[in-house]
PDB file of C-alpha atoms and ligand atoms in Angstrom:
ATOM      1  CA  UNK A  24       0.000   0.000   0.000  1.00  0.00           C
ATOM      2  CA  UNK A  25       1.214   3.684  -0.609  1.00  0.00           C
ATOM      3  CA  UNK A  26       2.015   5.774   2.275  1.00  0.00           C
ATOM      4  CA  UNK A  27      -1.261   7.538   2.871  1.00  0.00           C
ATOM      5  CA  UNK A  28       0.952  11.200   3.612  1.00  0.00           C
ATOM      6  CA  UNK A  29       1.962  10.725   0.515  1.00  0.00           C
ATOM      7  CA  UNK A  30      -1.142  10.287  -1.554  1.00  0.00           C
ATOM      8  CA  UNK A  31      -3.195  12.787   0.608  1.00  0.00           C
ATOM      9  CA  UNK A  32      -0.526  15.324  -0.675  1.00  0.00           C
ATOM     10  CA  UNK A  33      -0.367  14.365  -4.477  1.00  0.00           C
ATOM     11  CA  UNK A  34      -3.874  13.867  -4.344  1.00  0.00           C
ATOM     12  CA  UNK A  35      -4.839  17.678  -2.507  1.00  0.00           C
ATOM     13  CA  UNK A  36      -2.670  19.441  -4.949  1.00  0.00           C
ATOM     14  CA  UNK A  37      -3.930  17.324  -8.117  1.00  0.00           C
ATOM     15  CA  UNK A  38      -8.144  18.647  -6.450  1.00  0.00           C
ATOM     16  CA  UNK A  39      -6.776  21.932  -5.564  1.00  0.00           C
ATOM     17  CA  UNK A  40      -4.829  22.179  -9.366  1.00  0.00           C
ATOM     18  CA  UNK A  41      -8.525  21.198 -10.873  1.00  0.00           C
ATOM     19  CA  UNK A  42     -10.387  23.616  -9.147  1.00  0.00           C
ATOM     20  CA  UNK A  43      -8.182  26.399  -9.835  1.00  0.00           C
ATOM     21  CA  UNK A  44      -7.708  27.570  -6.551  1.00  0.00           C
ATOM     22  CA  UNK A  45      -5.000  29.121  -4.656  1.00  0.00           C
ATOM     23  CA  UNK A  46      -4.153  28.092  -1.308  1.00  0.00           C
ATOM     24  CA  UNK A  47      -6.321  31.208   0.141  1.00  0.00           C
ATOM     25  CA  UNK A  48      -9.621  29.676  -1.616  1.00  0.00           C
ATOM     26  CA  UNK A  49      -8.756  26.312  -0.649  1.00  0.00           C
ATOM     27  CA  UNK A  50      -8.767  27.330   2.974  1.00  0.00           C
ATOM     28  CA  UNK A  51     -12.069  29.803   3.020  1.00  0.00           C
ATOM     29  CA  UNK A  52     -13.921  26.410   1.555  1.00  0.00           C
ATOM     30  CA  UNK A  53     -12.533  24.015   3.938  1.00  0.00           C
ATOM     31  CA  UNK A  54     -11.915  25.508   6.811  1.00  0.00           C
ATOM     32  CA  UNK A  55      -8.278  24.348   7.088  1.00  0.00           C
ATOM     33  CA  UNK A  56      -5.542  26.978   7.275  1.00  0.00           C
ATOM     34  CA  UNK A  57      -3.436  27.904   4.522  1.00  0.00           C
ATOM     35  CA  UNK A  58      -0.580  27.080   6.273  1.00  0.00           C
ATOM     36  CA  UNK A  59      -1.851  23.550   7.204  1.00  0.00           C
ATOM     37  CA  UNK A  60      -2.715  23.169   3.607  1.00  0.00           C
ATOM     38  CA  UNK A  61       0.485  23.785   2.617  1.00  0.00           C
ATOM     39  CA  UNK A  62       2.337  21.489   4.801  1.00  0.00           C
ATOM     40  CA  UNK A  63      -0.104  18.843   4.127  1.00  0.00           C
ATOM     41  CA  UNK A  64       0.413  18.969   0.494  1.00  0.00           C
ATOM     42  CA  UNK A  65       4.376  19.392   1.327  1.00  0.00           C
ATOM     43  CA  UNK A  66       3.649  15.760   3.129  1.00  0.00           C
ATOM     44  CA  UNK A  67       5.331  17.672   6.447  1.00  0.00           C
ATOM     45  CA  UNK A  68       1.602  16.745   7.834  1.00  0.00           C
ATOM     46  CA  UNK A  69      -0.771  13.919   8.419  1.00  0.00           C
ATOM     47  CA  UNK A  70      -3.773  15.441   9.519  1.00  0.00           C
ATOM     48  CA  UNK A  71      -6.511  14.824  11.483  1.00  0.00           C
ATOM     49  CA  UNK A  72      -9.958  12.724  10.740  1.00  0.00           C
ATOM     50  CA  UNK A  73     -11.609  15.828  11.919  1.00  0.00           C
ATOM     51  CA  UNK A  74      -9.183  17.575   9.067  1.00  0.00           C
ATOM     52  CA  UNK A  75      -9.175  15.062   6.391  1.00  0.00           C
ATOM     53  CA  UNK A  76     -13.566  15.211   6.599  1.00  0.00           C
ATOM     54  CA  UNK A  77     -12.916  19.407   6.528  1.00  0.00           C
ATOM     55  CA  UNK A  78     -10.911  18.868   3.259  1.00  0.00           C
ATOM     56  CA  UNK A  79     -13.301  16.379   1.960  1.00  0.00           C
ATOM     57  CA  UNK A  80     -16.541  18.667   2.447  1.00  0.00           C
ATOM     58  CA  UNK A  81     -14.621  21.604   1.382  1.00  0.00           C
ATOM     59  CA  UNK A  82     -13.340  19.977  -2.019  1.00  0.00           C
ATOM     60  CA  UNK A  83     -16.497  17.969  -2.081  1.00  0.00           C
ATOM     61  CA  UNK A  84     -14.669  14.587  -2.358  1.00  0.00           C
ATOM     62  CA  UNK A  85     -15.261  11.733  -0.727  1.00  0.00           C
ATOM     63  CA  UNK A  86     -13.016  11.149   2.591  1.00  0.00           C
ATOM     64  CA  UNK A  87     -11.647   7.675   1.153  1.00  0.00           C
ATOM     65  CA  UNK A  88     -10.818   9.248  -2.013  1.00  0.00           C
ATOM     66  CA  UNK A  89      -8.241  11.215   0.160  1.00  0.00           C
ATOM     67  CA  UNK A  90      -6.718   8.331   1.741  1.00  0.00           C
ATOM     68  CA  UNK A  91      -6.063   5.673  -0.690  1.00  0.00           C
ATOM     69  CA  UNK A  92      -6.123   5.254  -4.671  1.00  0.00           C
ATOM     70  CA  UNK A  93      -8.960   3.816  -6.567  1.00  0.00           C
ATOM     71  CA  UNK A  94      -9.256   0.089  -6.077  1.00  0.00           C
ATOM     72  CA  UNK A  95      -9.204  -2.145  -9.141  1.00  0.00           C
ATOM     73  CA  UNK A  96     -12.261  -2.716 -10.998  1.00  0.00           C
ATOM     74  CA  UNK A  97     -15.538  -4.201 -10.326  1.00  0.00           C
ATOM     75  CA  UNK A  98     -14.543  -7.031 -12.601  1.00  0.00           C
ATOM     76  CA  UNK A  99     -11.864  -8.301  -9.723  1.00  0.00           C
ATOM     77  CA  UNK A 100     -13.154  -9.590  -6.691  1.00  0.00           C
ATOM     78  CA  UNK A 101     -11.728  -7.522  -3.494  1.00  0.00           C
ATOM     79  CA  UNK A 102     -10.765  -9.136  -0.065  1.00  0.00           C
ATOM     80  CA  UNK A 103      -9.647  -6.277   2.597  1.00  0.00           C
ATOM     81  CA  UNK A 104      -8.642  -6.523   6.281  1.00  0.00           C
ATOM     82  CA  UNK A 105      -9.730  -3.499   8.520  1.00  0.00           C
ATOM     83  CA  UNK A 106      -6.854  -4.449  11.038  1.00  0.00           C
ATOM     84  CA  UNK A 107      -4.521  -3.765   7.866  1.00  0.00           C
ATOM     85  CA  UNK A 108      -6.008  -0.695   6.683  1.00  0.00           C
ATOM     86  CA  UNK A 109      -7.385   1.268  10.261  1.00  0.00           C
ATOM     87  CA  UNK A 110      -5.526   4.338  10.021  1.00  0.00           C
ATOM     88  CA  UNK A 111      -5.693   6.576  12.745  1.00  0.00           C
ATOM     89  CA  UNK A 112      -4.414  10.109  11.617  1.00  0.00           C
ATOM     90  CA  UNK A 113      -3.135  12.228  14.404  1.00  0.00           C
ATOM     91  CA  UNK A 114      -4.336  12.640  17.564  1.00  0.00           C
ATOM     92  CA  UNK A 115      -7.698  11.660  16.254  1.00  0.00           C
ATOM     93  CA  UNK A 116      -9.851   9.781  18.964  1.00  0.00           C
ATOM     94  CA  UNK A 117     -11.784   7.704  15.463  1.00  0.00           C
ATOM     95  CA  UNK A 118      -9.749   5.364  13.626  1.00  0.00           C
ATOM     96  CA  UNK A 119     -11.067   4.929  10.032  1.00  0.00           C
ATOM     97  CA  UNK A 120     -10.392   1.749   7.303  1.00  0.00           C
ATOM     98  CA  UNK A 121     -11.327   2.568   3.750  1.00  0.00           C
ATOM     99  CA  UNK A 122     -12.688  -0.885   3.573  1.00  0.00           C
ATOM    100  CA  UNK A 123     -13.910   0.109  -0.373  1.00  0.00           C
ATOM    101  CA  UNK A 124     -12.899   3.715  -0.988  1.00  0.00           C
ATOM    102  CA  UNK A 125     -15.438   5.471  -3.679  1.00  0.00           C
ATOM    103  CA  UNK A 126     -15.505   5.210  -6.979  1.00  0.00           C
ATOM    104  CA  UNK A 127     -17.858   7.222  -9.222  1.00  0.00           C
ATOM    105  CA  UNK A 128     -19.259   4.554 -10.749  1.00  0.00           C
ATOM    106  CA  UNK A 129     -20.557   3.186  -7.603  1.00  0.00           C
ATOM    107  CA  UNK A 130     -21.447   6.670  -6.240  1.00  0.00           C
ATOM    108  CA  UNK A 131     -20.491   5.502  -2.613  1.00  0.00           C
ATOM    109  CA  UNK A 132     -17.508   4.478  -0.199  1.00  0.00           C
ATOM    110  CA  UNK A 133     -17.719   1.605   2.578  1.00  0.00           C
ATOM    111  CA  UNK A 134     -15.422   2.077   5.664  1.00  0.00           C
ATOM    112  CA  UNK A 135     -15.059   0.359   9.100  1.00  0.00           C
ATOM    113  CA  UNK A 136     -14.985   3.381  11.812  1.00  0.00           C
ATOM    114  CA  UNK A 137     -13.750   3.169  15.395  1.00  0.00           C
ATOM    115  CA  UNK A 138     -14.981   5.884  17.983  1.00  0.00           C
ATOM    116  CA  UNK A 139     -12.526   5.475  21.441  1.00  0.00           C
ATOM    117  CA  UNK A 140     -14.581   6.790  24.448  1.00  0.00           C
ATOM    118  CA  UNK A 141     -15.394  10.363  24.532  1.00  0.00           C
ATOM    119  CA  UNK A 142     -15.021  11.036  21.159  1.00  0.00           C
ATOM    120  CA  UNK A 143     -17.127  13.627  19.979  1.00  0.00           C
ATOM    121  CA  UNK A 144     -17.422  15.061  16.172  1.00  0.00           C
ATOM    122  CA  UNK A 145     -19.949  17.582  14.546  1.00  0.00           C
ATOM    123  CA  UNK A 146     -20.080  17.266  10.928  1.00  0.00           C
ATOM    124  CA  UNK A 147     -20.937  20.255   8.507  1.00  0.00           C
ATOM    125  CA  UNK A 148     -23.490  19.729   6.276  1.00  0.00           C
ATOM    126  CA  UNK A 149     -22.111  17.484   3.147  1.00  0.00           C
ATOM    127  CA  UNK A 150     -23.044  18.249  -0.816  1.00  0.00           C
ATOM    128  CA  UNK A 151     -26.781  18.140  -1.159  1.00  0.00           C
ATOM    129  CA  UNK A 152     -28.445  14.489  -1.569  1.00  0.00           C
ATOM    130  CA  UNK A 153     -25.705  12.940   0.341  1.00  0.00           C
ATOM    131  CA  UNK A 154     -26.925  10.415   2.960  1.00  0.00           C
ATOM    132  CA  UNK A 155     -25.158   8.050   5.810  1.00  0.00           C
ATOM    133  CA  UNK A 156     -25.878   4.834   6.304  1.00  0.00           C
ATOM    134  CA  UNK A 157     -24.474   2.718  10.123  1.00  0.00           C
ATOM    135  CA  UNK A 158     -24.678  -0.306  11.458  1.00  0.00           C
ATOM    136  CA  UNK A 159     -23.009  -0.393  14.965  1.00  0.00           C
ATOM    137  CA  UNK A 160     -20.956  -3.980  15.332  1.00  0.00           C
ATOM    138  CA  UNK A 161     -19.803  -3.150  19.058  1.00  0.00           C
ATOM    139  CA  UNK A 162     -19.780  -0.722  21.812  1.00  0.00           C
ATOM    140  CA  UNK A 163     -22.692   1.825  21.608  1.00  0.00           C
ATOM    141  CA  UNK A 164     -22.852   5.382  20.321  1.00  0.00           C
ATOM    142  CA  UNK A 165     -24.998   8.298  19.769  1.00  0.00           C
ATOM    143  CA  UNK A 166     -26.151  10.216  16.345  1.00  0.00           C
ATOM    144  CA  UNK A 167     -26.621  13.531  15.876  1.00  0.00           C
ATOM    145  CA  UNK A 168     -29.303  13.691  13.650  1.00  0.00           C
ATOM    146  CA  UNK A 169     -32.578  16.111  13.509  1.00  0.00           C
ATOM    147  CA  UNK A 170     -31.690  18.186  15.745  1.00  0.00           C
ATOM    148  CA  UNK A 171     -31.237  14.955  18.487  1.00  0.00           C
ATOM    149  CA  UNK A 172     -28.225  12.663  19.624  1.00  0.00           C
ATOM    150  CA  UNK A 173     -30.191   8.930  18.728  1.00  0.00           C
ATOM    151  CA  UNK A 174     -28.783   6.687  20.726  1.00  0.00           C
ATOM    152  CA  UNK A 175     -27.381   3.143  19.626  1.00  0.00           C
ATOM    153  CA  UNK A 176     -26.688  -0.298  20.807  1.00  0.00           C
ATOM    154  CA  UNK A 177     -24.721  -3.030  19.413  1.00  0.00           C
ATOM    155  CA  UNK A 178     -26.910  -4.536  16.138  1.00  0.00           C
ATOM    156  CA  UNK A 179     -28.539  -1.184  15.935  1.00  0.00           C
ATOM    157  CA  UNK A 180     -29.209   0.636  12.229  1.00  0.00           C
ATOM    158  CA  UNK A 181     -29.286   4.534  11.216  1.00  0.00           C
ATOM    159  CA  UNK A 182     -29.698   5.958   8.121  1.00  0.00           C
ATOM    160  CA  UNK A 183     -29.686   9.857   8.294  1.00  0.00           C
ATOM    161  CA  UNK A 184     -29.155  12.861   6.159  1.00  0.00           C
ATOM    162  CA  UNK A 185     -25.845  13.787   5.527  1.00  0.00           C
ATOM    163  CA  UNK A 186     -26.462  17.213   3.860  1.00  0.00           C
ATOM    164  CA  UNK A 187     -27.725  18.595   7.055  1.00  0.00           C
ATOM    165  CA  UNK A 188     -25.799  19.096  10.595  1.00  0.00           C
ATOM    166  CA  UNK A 189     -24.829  15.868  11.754  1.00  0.00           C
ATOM    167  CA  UNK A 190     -22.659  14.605  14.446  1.00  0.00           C
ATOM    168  CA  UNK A 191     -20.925  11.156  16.133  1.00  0.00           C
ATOM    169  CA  UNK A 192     -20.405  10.555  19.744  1.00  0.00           C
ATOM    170  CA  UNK A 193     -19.555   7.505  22.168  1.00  0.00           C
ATOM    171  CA  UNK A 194     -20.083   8.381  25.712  1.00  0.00           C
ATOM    172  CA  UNK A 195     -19.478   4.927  26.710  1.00  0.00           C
ATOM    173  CA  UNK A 196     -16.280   3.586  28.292  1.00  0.00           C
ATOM    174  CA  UNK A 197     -15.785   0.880  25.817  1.00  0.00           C
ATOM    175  CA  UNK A 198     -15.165   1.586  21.608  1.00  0.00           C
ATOM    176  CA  UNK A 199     -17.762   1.878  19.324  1.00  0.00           C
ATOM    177  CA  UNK A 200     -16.905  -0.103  15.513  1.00  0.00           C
ATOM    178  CA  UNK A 201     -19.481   0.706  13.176  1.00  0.00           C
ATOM    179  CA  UNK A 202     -19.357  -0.066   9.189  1.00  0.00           C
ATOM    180  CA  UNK A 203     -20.882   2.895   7.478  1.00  0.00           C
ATOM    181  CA  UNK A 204     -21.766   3.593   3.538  1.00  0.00           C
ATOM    182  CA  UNK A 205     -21.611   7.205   2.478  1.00  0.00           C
ATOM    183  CA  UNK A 206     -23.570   7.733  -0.583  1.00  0.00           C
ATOM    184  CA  UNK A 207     -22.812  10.455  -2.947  1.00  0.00           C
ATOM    185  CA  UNK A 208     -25.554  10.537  -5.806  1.00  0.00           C
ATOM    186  CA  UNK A 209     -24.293  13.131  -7.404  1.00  0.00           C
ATOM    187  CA  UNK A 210     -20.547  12.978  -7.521  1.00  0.00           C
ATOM    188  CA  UNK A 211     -18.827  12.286 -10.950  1.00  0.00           C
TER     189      UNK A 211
HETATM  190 MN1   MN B 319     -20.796  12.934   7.675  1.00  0.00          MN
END
């Protein structure tokens, strides 16, 4: 596997190239500073999940997209380990695995997530028509969803919108895994 500093930081400059912006754009529309931009693109820095989902919504590009390269095509079958792919980026209290990053075609990505206890993450509002689909496979955690944190147990479903204010949370002393699909049905 590539060095996921590396292809954040090829792949950031290749989005930020295509959109035409300078490094001042790039950080009014994610949120990021400039100067955190540029040392991420530099591969001085391996940000944050809290970061790395700023850059995504800003760019509007999927948060796999950002952390590995496409997978080969639907015509190969696919076998991937979570233990082999959790990445944990920074001080980051979630762990994510890009179990099947997105591909246009598909129009959505497929990741294991880990929240440790306390961890606590508001999302901003994703590209319009985007929604978030969790199943929680241990531990127990809370949604932020319509204006309410919906709590969770073990075997426990959510789908919610992911073009409105979201957020995660696990209160609980234990982890919370979940496998979540993020579906984009409007992304080229
Ligand atoms: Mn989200």
């Amino acid at each position: 596997m590539q060095d996921p500093a590396k292809h954040l930081s090829k792949t950031l400059k290749a989005i930020r190239k295509d959109r035409g912006w300078s490094l001042d754009a790039a950080a009014a529309a994610t949120g990021v500073s400039k100067a955190m931009l540029g040392q991420i693109e530099r591969g001085e820095s391996s940000p944050t999940t809290a970061t790395l989902w700023k850059l995504a919504t800003g760019f509007q590009v999927s948060v796999t997209s950002l952390m590995e390269p496409l997978p080969p095509g639907a015509e190969k079958t696919l076998i991937r380990d979570a233990e082999a792919l959790r990445h944990l980026p920074g001080d980051s209290g979630m762990a994510v695995a890009p179990l099947f990053p997105f591909e246009p075609r598909f129009g959505f990505e497929y990741m294991e997530l880990t929240f440790h206890p306390g961890y606590k993450r508001l999302s901003e509002p994703h590209e319009v028509g985007v929604v978030e689909y969790i199943t929680v496979i241990s531990g127990e955690m809370e949604i932020f969803t319509d204006d309410n944190w919906q709590p969770l147990k073990t075997g426990m479903s959510i789908r919610f919108r992911g073009d409105a204010p979201h957020g995660y949370r696990n209160r609980g002393d234990e982890k919370a895994v979940v496998m979540t699909i993020i579906h984009y049905p409007t992304r080229r």
